[in-house]
Tab-separated table of C-alpha atoms and ligand atoms in Angstrom:
chain	number	residue	atom	x	y	z
A	18	MET	CA	-8.191	55.749	146.644
A	19	ASN	CA	-10.618	57.428	148.995
A	20	ALA	CA	-11.573	56.342	152.415
A	21	ILE	CA	-14.980	54.713	151.470
A	22	ASP	CA	-13.059	52.867	148.464
A	23	SER	CA	-10.418	51.409	150.970
A	24	PHE	CA	-13.117	50.715	153.345
A	25	ILE	CA	-15.202	48.592	150.990
A	26	LYS	CA	-11.663	46.752	149.644
A	27	GLN	CA	-10.853	46.048	153.289
A	28	ALA	CA	-14.280	44.112	153.672
A	29	GLY	CA	-13.359	42.159	150.510
A	30	LEU	CA	-16.117	43.884	148.256
A	31	GLY	CA	-13.511	46.227	145.980
A	32	ASP	CA	-14.343	44.493	142.870
A	33	ILE	CA	-18.452	44.484	143.741
A	34	LEU	CA	-18.046	48.128	144.226
A	35	ALA	CA	-16.187	48.691	140.573
A	36	LYS	CA	-19.470	46.658	139.299
A	37	VAL	CA	-22.126	48.755	141.353
A	38	GLN	CA	-20.320	52.078	140.283
A	39	ALA	CA	-20.391	51.044	136.602
A	40	SER	CA	-23.869	49.773	136.637
A	41	GLU	CA	-22.635	46.097	135.969
A	42	ARG	CA	-24.819	43.331	136.835
A	43	LEU	CA	-23.793	41.343	139.860
A	44	SER	CA	-23.249	37.556	139.333
A	45	ARG	CA	-24.709	34.840	141.824
A	46	GLU	CA	-21.401	34.559	143.159
A	47	ASP	CA	-21.437	38.114	143.835
A	48	GLY	CA	-24.448	37.570	145.569
A	49	LEU	CA	-23.242	34.725	147.751
A	50	ARG	CA	-20.153	36.890	148.628
A	51	LEU	CA	-22.440	39.554	149.901
A	52	TYR	CA	-24.190	37.424	152.018
A	53	GLN	CA	-21.181	35.870	153.337
A	54	CYS	CA	-19.666	39.206	153.878
A	55	PRO	CA	-19.548	40.300	158.073
A	56	ASP	CA	-19.076	43.575	157.290
A	57	LEU	CA	-22.916	44.668	156.897
A	58	LEU	CA	-22.196	48.523	156.782
A	59	ALA	CA	-20.182	47.595	153.391
A	60	ILE	CA	-22.713	45.885	152.124
A	61	GLY	CA	-25.453	48.692	153.139
A	62	TYR	CA	-23.251	51.080	151.465
A	63	LEU	CA	-23.401	49.392	148.181
A	64	ALA	CA	-27.042	49.043	148.251
A	65	ASN	CA	-27.448	52.371	149.072
A	66	LEU	CA	-25.611	53.583	146.209
A	67	VAL	CA	-28.409	51.460	143.891
A	68	ARG	CA	-30.957	52.836	145.797
A	69	GLU	CA	-29.998	56.658	145.461
A	70	ARG	CA	-29.235	56.321	141.689
A	71	LYS	CA	-32.892	54.687	141.490
A	72	ASN	CA	-34.899	56.695	143.932
A	73	GLY	CA	-32.908	59.755	145.062
A	74	ASN	CA	-33.653	60.601	148.316
A	75	GLN	CA	-37.318	59.693	148.206
A	76	ALA	CA	-38.681	57.081	150.510
A	77	PHE	CA	-42.238	56.186	149.796
A	78	PHE	CA	-45.463	55.118	151.657
A	79	ILE	CA	-48.900	54.643	150.887
A	80	TYR	CA	-52.493	55.112	152.689
A	81	ASN	CA	-53.640	51.134	152.473
A	82	GLN	CA	-56.074	49.156	153.831
A	83	HIS	CA	-55.439	45.144	154.193
A	84	ILE	CA	-58.662	43.146	153.941
A	85	ASN	CA	-58.038	39.033	154.539
A	86	TYR	CA	-61.359	37.775	153.119
A	87	SER	CA	-60.806	34.231	154.501
A	88	ASN	CA	-58.066	32.266	156.149
A	89	ILE	CA	-59.502	29.031	154.891
A	90	CYS	CA	-56.907	27.299	152.918
A	91	THR	CA	-56.311	24.032	151.538
A	92	ASN	CA	-52.610	24.329	150.982
A	93	LEU	CA	-51.670	24.565	154.692
A	94	CYS	CA	-48.227	25.413	154.026
A	95	LYS	CA	-45.758	24.847	156.984
A	96	PHE	CA	-44.637	28.320	157.406
A	97	CYS	CA	-48.139	29.649	157.731
A	98	ALA	CA	-49.984	30.330	160.973
A	99	PHE	CA	-52.915	31.995	158.818
A	100	GLY	CA	-54.323	29.383	157.108
A	101	LYS	CA	-56.798	26.945	158.465
A	102	GLU	CA	-59.019	23.847	157.402
A	103	LYS	CA	-62.618	24.664	157.189
A	104	GLY	CA	-64.039	23.655	160.180
A	105	HIS	CA	-61.199	24.700	162.332
A	106	GLU	CA	-62.289	26.951	165.166
A	107	LEU	CA	-60.014	29.840	163.924
A	108	ALA	CA	-61.455	29.267	160.249
A	109	TYR	CA	-63.488	32.489	158.910
A	110	GLU	CA	-64.709	33.564	155.697
A	111	MET	CA	-66.378	37.084	155.066
A	112	SER	CA	-69.253	37.435	153.126
A	113	ILE	CA	-69.616	40.005	150.384
A	114	GLU	CA	-71.339	42.208	152.776
A	115	GLN	CA	-68.938	41.960	155.226
A	116	ILE	CA	-66.017	43.140	152.616
A	117	LYS	CA	-68.258	46.332	151.818
A	118	ASP	CA	-68.768	46.789	155.682
A	119	LYS	CA	-64.752	46.726	156.057
A	120	VAL	CA	-64.384	49.318	153.320
A	121	ARG	CA	-67.437	51.439	154.641
A	122	GLN	CA	-65.982	51.655	158.141
A	123	ARG	CA	-62.570	53.790	156.633
A	124	LEU	CA	-64.616	55.759	154.020
A	125	ASP	CA	-63.479	58.711	156.281
A	126	GLU	CA	-59.645	58.190	155.820
A	127	PRO	CA	-57.879	59.007	152.636
A	128	ILE	CA	-56.933	55.112	151.653
A	129	THR	CA	-55.722	54.861	148.197
A	130	GLU	CA	-55.237	51.146	148.052
A	131	ILE	CA	-56.868	48.077	149.221
A	132	HIS	CA	-54.633	45.046	149.665
A	133	MET	CA	-56.699	41.974	149.496
A	134	VAL	CA	-55.723	38.521	149.948
A	135	GLY	CA	-56.800	35.062	151.189
A	136	GLY	CA	-56.449	31.267	151.505
A	137	ILE	CA	-56.946	28.881	148.791
A	138	HIS	CA	-60.748	28.342	149.722
A	139	PRO	CA	-62.063	24.881	148.803
A	140	GLU	CA	-65.348	25.884	148.135
A	141	LEU	CA	-65.847	29.805	147.666
A	142	PRO	CA	-67.229	30.202	143.816
A	143	TYR	CA	-65.276	32.188	141.307
A	144	SER	CA	-68.503	34.556	141.116
A	145	TYR	CA	-67.526	35.476	144.767
A	146	TYR	CA	-63.972	36.935	143.680
A	147	LEU	CA	-65.467	38.876	141.069
A	148	GLU	CA	-68.292	40.383	142.999
A	149	ALA	CA	-65.695	41.164	146.004
A	150	LEU	CA	-63.696	43.550	143.471
A	151	ARG	CA	-67.049	45.111	142.398
A	152	SER	CA	-68.413	45.775	145.614
A	153	ILE	CA	-65.155	47.365	146.773
A	154	LYS	CA	-65.474	49.625	143.986
A	155	ALA	CA	-69.090	50.246	144.509
A	156	VAL	CA	-68.278	51.663	148.008
A	157	ARG	CA	-64.977	53.405	147.158
A	158	PRO	CA	-65.090	53.829	143.125
A	159	ASP	CA	-61.594	55.484	143.351
A	160	VAL	CA	-59.556	53.031	145.512
A	161	HIS	CA	-56.740	50.788	143.418
A	162	ILE	CA	-57.501	47.189	144.497
A	163	GLN	CA	-53.938	45.144	144.631
A	164	ALA	CA	-55.403	41.714	145.310
A	165	PHE	CA	-54.960	37.678	144.935
A	166	THR	CA	-51.431	36.637	145.095
A	167	CYS	CA	-50.299	34.348	141.585
A	168	VAL	CA	-51.279	31.651	143.948
A	169	GLU	CA	-54.571	32.678	144.134
A	170	ILE	CA	-54.952	33.697	140.553
A	171	GLN	CA	-53.889	30.092	139.467
A	172	HIS	CA	-56.798	28.804	141.544
A	173	LEU	CA	-59.299	31.246	140.242
A	174	ALA	CA	-58.213	30.114	136.663
A	175	ASP	CA	-58.767	26.826	137.478
A	176	LEU	CA	-62.116	27.249	139.312
A	177	ALA	CA	-63.670	29.639	136.050
A	178	GLY	CA	-62.003	26.681	133.567
A	179	LYS	CA	-60.354	29.621	131.843
A	180	SER	CA	-56.836	30.564	131.007
A	181	VAL	CA	-54.967	32.623	133.336
A	182	GLY	CA	-55.070	35.713	130.710
A	183	GLU	CA	-58.854	35.295	130.561
A	184	THR	CA	-59.236	35.341	134.127
A	185	LEU	CA	-57.038	38.161	134.738
A	186	GLU	CA	-59.162	40.090	132.004
A	187	GLU	CA	-62.364	39.474	133.708
A	188	LEU	CA	-61.068	40.303	137.082
A	189	LYS	CA	-59.905	43.475	135.753
A	190	GLU	CA	-62.974	44.167	134.348
A	191	ALA	CA	-64.366	43.634	137.901
A	192	GLY	CA	-61.902	46.226	139.526
A	193	LEU	CA	-58.457	44.480	139.927
A	194	GLY	CA	-55.621	47.141	139.616
A	195	SER	CA	-52.504	45.086	140.431
A	196	LEU	CA	-51.441	41.920	142.210
A	197	PRO	CA	-49.542	41.867	145.483
A	198	GLY	CA	-46.157	39.768	145.843
A	199	GLY	CA	-47.259	37.150	148.015
A	200	GLY	CA	-46.998	33.174	147.668
A	201	ALA	CA	-43.819	33.294	145.875
A	202	GLU	CA	-42.016	32.005	149.190
A	203	VAL	CA	-38.768	30.387	148.113
A	204	PHE	CA	-39.001	28.781	144.311
A	205	SER	CA	-36.777	26.098	145.080
A	206	PRO	CA	-38.607	22.614	144.555
A	207	ARG	CA	-36.493	21.461	147.905
A	208	ILE	CA	-37.982	23.972	149.861
A	209	ARG	CA	-41.608	23.793	148.147
A	210	GLU	CA	-41.601	20.138	148.810
A	211	LEU	CA	-40.463	20.352	152.463
A	212	THR	CA	-43.096	23.441	153.342
A	213	CYS	CA	-45.739	23.550	150.751
A	214	PRO	CA	-45.935	20.748	148.501
A	215	LYS	CA	-49.760	21.488	147.589
A	216	LYS	CA	-48.916	25.302	146.523
A	217	LEU	CA	-48.447	26.152	142.952
A	218	ASP	CA	-44.921	25.809	142.124
A	219	GLY	CA	-42.276	28.339	141.698
A	220	ALA	CA	-42.646	28.014	137.686
A	221	GLY	CA	-46.159	28.353	137.996
A	222	TRP	CA	-45.963	31.357	140.235
A	223	LEU	CA	-43.512	33.203	137.794
A	224	ARG	CA	-45.848	32.128	134.753
A	225	VAL	CA	-48.869	33.840	136.490
A	226	ALA	CA	-46.974	37.041	137.031
A	227	GLN	CA	-45.433	37.289	133.725
A	228	THR	CA	-49.047	36.647	132.311
A	229	ALA	CA	-50.197	39.593	134.396
A	230	HIS	CA	-47.571	41.709	133.087
A	231	GLN	CA	-48.780	40.960	129.231
A	232	TYR	CA	-52.224	41.724	130.477
A	233	GLY	CA	-51.052	45.015	131.594
A	234	LEU	CA	-51.203	44.279	135.423
A	235	LYS	CA	-48.191	45.319	137.512
A	236	THR	CA	-47.503	43.032	140.300
A	237	ASN	CA	-44.604	42.781	143.274
A	238	ALA	CA	-42.678	39.939	144.463
A	239	THR	CA	-41.896	38.710	147.785
A	240	MET	CA	-39.347	36.262	149.259
A	241	LEU	CA	-39.951	34.427	152.732
A	242	TYR	CA	-36.913	33.813	154.409
A	243	GLY	CA	-35.170	32.739	157.574
A	244	HIS	CA	-36.734	29.354	157.923
A	245	ILE	CA	-35.008	26.074	156.310
A	246	GLU	CA	-33.641	27.834	152.861
A	247	THR	CA	-30.160	27.942	152.144
A	248	ILE	CA	-28.303	31.166	150.795
A	249	ASP	CA	-27.856	29.577	147.167
A	250	GLU	CA	-31.659	28.772	147.259
A	251	ARG	CA	-32.259	32.783	148.150
A	252	LEU	CA	-29.968	33.626	145.529
A	253	GLU	CA	-31.675	31.144	143.107
A	254	HIS	CA	-35.185	32.777	143.716
A	255	LEU	CA	-33.654	36.323	143.320
A	256	ASP	CA	-32.221	35.373	140.171
A	257	ALA	CA	-35.277	33.967	138.959
A	258	LEU	CA	-37.028	37.039	139.508
A	259	ARG	CA	-34.385	39.039	137.758
A	260	GLN	CA	-34.355	36.998	134.594
A	261	ALA	CA	-38.427	37.024	134.763
A	262	GLN	CA	-38.315	40.880	135.284
A	263	ASP	CA	-35.870	41.071	131.892
A	264	GLU	CA	-38.406	39.311	129.792
A	265	THR	CA	-41.618	41.008	131.010
A	266	GLY	CA	-40.690	44.036	133.045
A	267	GLY	CA	-44.021	44.280	135.293
A	268	PHE	CA	-42.597	43.849	138.559
A	269	LEU	CA	-42.750	47.030	140.784
A	270	THR	CA	-41.423	46.217	144.265
A	271	PHE	CA	-39.623	43.422	145.760
A	272	ILE	CA	-40.563	42.597	149.409
A	273	PRO	CA	-38.581	40.257	151.715
A	274	LEU	CA	-40.632	38.868	154.049
A	275	ALA	CA	-39.211	37.675	157.584
A	276	PHE	CA	-40.444	34.312	158.641
A	277	HIS	CA	-42.420	34.281	161.709
A	278	PRO	CA	-42.504	31.045	163.641
A	279	LYS	CA	-45.004	31.164	165.931
A	280	ASN	CA	-48.279	29.012	165.965
A	281	THR	CA	-46.784	27.498	162.593
A	282	ALA	CA	-45.411	24.032	161.804
A	283	LEU	CA	-41.833	25.187	161.866
A	284	ALA	CA	-42.592	27.096	165.441
A	285	ASN	CA	-39.017	25.400	166.682
A	286	LEU	CA	-37.161	27.630	164.429
A	287	SER	CA	-35.905	31.090	165.689
A	288	ARG	CA	-36.992	34.266	164.374
A	289	THR	CA	-34.751	36.417	161.882
A	290	THR	CA	-32.013	38.560	163.367
A	291	GLY	CA	-31.749	42.254	162.590
A	292	ILE	CA	-28.614	41.560	160.765
A	293	ASP	CA	-30.128	38.763	158.212
A	294	ASP	CA	-33.240	41.120	157.702
A	295	LEU	CA	-30.953	44.232	156.580
A	296	LYS	CA	-28.901	41.873	154.680
A	297	ASN	CA	-31.771	40.563	152.823
A	298	ILE	CA	-32.662	44.188	151.928
A	299	ALA	CA	-29.350	45.090	150.915
A	300	VAL	CA	-28.772	42.008	148.979
A	301	ALA	CA	-32.072	42.084	147.277
A	302	ARG	CA	-31.453	45.869	146.350
A	303	LEU	CA	-27.970	44.831	144.608
A	304	MET	CA	-28.889	41.879	142.936
A	305	LEU	CA	-32.381	42.941	141.422
A	306	ASP	CA	-30.951	45.620	139.128
A	307	ASN	CA	-34.000	45.809	137.176
A	308	PHE	CA	-36.805	46.130	139.925
A	309	PRO	CA	-37.745	49.945	140.710
A	310	HIS	CA	-38.279	49.508	144.483
A	311	ILE	CA	-37.067	47.396	147.505
A	312	LYS	CA	-39.802	47.614	150.579
A	313	ALA	CA	-39.069	47.421	153.880
A	314	TYR	CA	-42.313	45.993	155.312
A	315	TRP	CA	-42.520	47.072	158.426
A	316	VAL	CA	-45.129	44.754	159.894
A	317	MET	CA	-42.694	41.998	159.437
A	318	ILE	CA	-39.406	43.705	160.901
A	319	GLY	CA	-41.056	46.063	163.004
A	320	PRO	CA	-41.021	50.201	162.036
A	321	LYS	CA	-37.665	50.776	163.805
A	322	LEU	CA	-35.513	48.376	161.735
A	323	ALA	CA	-37.828	49.567	158.349
A	324	GLN	CA	-36.539	53.041	159.386
A	325	VAL	CA	-32.929	51.830	159.623
A	326	ALA	CA	-33.638	49.729	156.165
A	327	LEU	CA	-33.941	52.774	154.262
A	328	SER	CA	-30.195	53.216	154.598
A	329	PHE	CA	-29.511	49.607	153.443
A	330	GLY	CA	-31.434	49.759	150.169
A	331	ALA	CA	-35.060	50.149	150.854
A	332	ASP	CA	-36.838	52.985	149.286
A	333	ASP	CA	-40.285	52.153	150.449
A	334	MET	CA	-42.248	51.507	153.902
A	335	ASP	CA	-45.365	50.316	152.781
A	336	GLY	CA	-48.171	51.847	154.444
A	337	THR	CA	-50.821	52.359	157.186
A	338	VAL	CA	-51.948	48.921	156.939
A	339	LYS	CA	-54.219	48.339	159.921
A	340	GLU	CA	-55.584	44.623	160.535
A	341	GLU	CA	-52.731	42.708	159.239
A	342	ILE	CA	-53.722	38.901	160.156
A	343	ILE	CA	-50.953	36.930	158.305
A	344	THR	CA	-47.889	38.233	160.498
A	345	ARG	CA	-49.810	38.323	163.359
A	346	MET	CA	-51.118	34.980	163.699
A	347	ALA	CA	-47.565	34.197	163.547
A	348	GLY	CA	-46.219	35.882	166.318
A	349	GLY	CA	-45.621	39.499	164.852
A	350	GLU	CA	-45.444	42.059	167.618
A	351	SER	CA	-45.542	45.306	165.352
A	352	GLU	CA	-48.225	47.588	166.270
A	353	GLN	CA	-51.585	46.967	164.252
A	354	ALA	CA	-51.538	50.347	162.127
A	355	LEU	CA	-49.101	53.337	161.882
A	356	GLY	CA	-50.630	56.562	161.311
A	357	HIS	CA	-49.341	58.440	158.428
A	358	LYS	CA	-47.764	61.189	160.672
A	359	THR	CA	-45.492	58.175	162.136
A	360	LEU	CA	-44.600	57.016	158.826
A	361	ILE	CA	-43.732	60.629	158.084
A	362	ARG	CA	-41.427	61.008	161.136
A	363	LEU	CA	-40.108	57.795	160.923
A	364	ILE	CA	-38.738	58.433	157.215
A	365	LYS	CA	-37.820	62.269	157.903
A	366	GLU	CA	-35.383	61.030	160.587
A	367	ALA	CA	-33.933	58.323	158.467
A	368	GLY	CA	-32.938	61.683	156.307
A	369	ARG	CA	-35.123	60.757	153.170
A	370	GLU	CA	-37.910	62.755	151.704
A	371	PRO	CA	-41.154	61.211	152.786
A	372	VAL	CA	-43.495	60.613	149.833
A	373	GLU	CA	-46.953	59.333	149.584
A	374	ARG	CA	-47.544	57.547	146.628
A	375	ASP	CA	-50.392	55.484	144.999
A	376	THR	CA	-50.143	51.762	143.952
A	377	LEU	CA	-48.210	52.444	140.819
A	378	TYR	CA	-45.902	55.151	142.643
A	379	LYS	CA	-47.410	58.111	141.226
A	380	VAL	CA	-46.640	60.925	143.689
A	381	LEU	CA	-49.545	62.212	145.714
A	382	ALA	CA	-47.735	64.525	148.164
A	383	ARG	CA	-44.634	65.266	149.178
A	384	TYR	CA	-43.727	66.055	153.093
B	422	V47	O1	-47.349	35.055	150.807
B	422	V47	C1	-47.023	33.578	155.554
B	422	V47	C2	-46.035	35.475	153.834
B	422	V47	C3	-47.272	36.416	152.402
B	422	V47	C4	-45.622	33.832	157.034
B	422	V47	O2	-47.009	43.066	147.640
B	422	V47	C5	-45.135	34.717	156.250
B	422	V47	O3	-46.846	44.661	148.597
B	422	V47	C6	-43.721	35.384	157.399
B	422	V47	O4	-47.200	38.859	150.260
B	422	V47	N1	-44.013	34.842	158.624
B	422	V47	C7	-48.396	37.448	152.488
B	422	V47	N2	-44.319	35.604	156.359
B	422	V47	C8	-48.048	38.735	152.574
B	422	V47	C9	-47.327	39.532	151.225
B	422	V47	C10	-47.370	41.062	151.072
B	422	V47	C11	-47.135	41.580	152.359
B	422	V47	C12	-47.350	43.143	152.377
B	422	V47	C13	-46.846	43.768	150.833
B	422	V47	C14	-47.016	42.892	150.049
B	422	V47	C15	-47.013	43.738	148.625
B	422	V47	C16	-47.267	41.628	150.027
B	422	V47	O5	-46.705	36.234	153.709
B	422	V47	C17	-47.546	35.089	152.289
B	422	V47	C18	-46.340	34.381	152.462
B	422	V47	O6	-45.292	34.305	151.950
B	422	V47	N3	-46.258	34.223	155.292
B	422	V47	N4	-46.829	32.992	156.650
B	422	V47	C19	-44.919	33.712	158.347
B	422	V47	N5	-45.217	32.935	159.291
C-alpha cells in the first residue's frame, strides 16, 4: 500500500478510494460519509482524482457579462435579498432599450456570453422576454445568451399559454442559447415549503431542465447550501440531479452556491465556512459522476477560495462577470469583476492550465 492509500484509509475512506479508482458510482451513504469526514484533504484528494480524469489539468473561465433585467418578483424567497415586491423602493425593471445599452456599453470587450436572469415579474408580457433576447442579438450577434432559470421558463410558458417545449422553441428562435442553473435551491419539499413556497417545486424544475435538454438546449444546475438544509437533503438534491442527467444528459456544469444571509429573511444565520464550501465542491465532484464540470463561482466564495477549489474538484471559475447583483444584495463582498489577467494568474498559480472557453466549453484560448 502506498502512502496516499494509507492516508485515505486512515481517514476511513479506503473503500471510497477503491470505488473512485474503479470509476464506480458512489452511493448516498458514501456521500454522507464524505460530508461527515473531518479530513478535508482526504476528501479533496478523492475529488481531485475525478476532476483530473474528466478535465486533465485544464481550468476553465469565460469572458461574460451579467444582466439582471428586473428584481421584481412574486416569489419573495426567504433566502433572497435580490427579489423585491413591485413598488418597493429598491425594485427596478430595465426597458428593452436599457438592456441594449448594457450590451452596447461593453462592445469593446471580448465578451462571448451574456448571463441574464431576473425575478418572477407579475406584469411583464411574454413579448418582453422574446424582445430582450432579440435585441441583445441585434447589438451583439455573436454572443451566446444563457438566460432564464427553469423557474422563469415555467413562468414564461404559463404566460404564453404554451407548453414548456413550445416556449423553449420560441425563445431559441429569438436567440436563447442555453439555460443557467439557478432556481434549483434545494429540491426537498420541506426546504421549499419553509424557504420558497411559491417557487416552482423541485420536480417542476427538473422537468423544465430535462425538456430543455430534449429540445437541444444545454443547462446548468445549482444547489443553494448553508441555510437550513440537512446533509441528507443536500445528497437527495445531488442524487436527483444525477438521475436526471442519466436520463437526458444535457447538464453541463454544477455550481454549489454558498448562502449569503445579509438582507434576507434568514439574516440570523451565519455565512458558510471555507471548509463547508470546499466540501460541497468536493462531494459534488464525487457524487455527480455524470456531470462534465464543477464550477467554483468566485463571486460567492471569493476568488481566493475559488482558486483553492481547483484542487478540490472544481475545474471552472466562471468568468469576468461584472455587475452581479444577487450576491451583492445579500452581503457578498467579492470584487465586482475579475479581469481575465487576474483569472489567468489565479488559475496558473493553482497549478492548472487556464483555458478560456465559450458557454458550451469550446476552447477559445489556452494560456
Ligand atoms: O437561483 C439567491 C441563488 C441563484 C442568494 O448557471 C443566492 O453558470 C446565495 O444561479 N445567497 C442565481 N445565493 C445565481 C445562479 C448562477 C450564478 C452563476 C452562474 C450560474 C450558472 C448560475 O442565486 C438563485 C439562487 O439559488 N441565491 N439568493 C443568497 N442570498
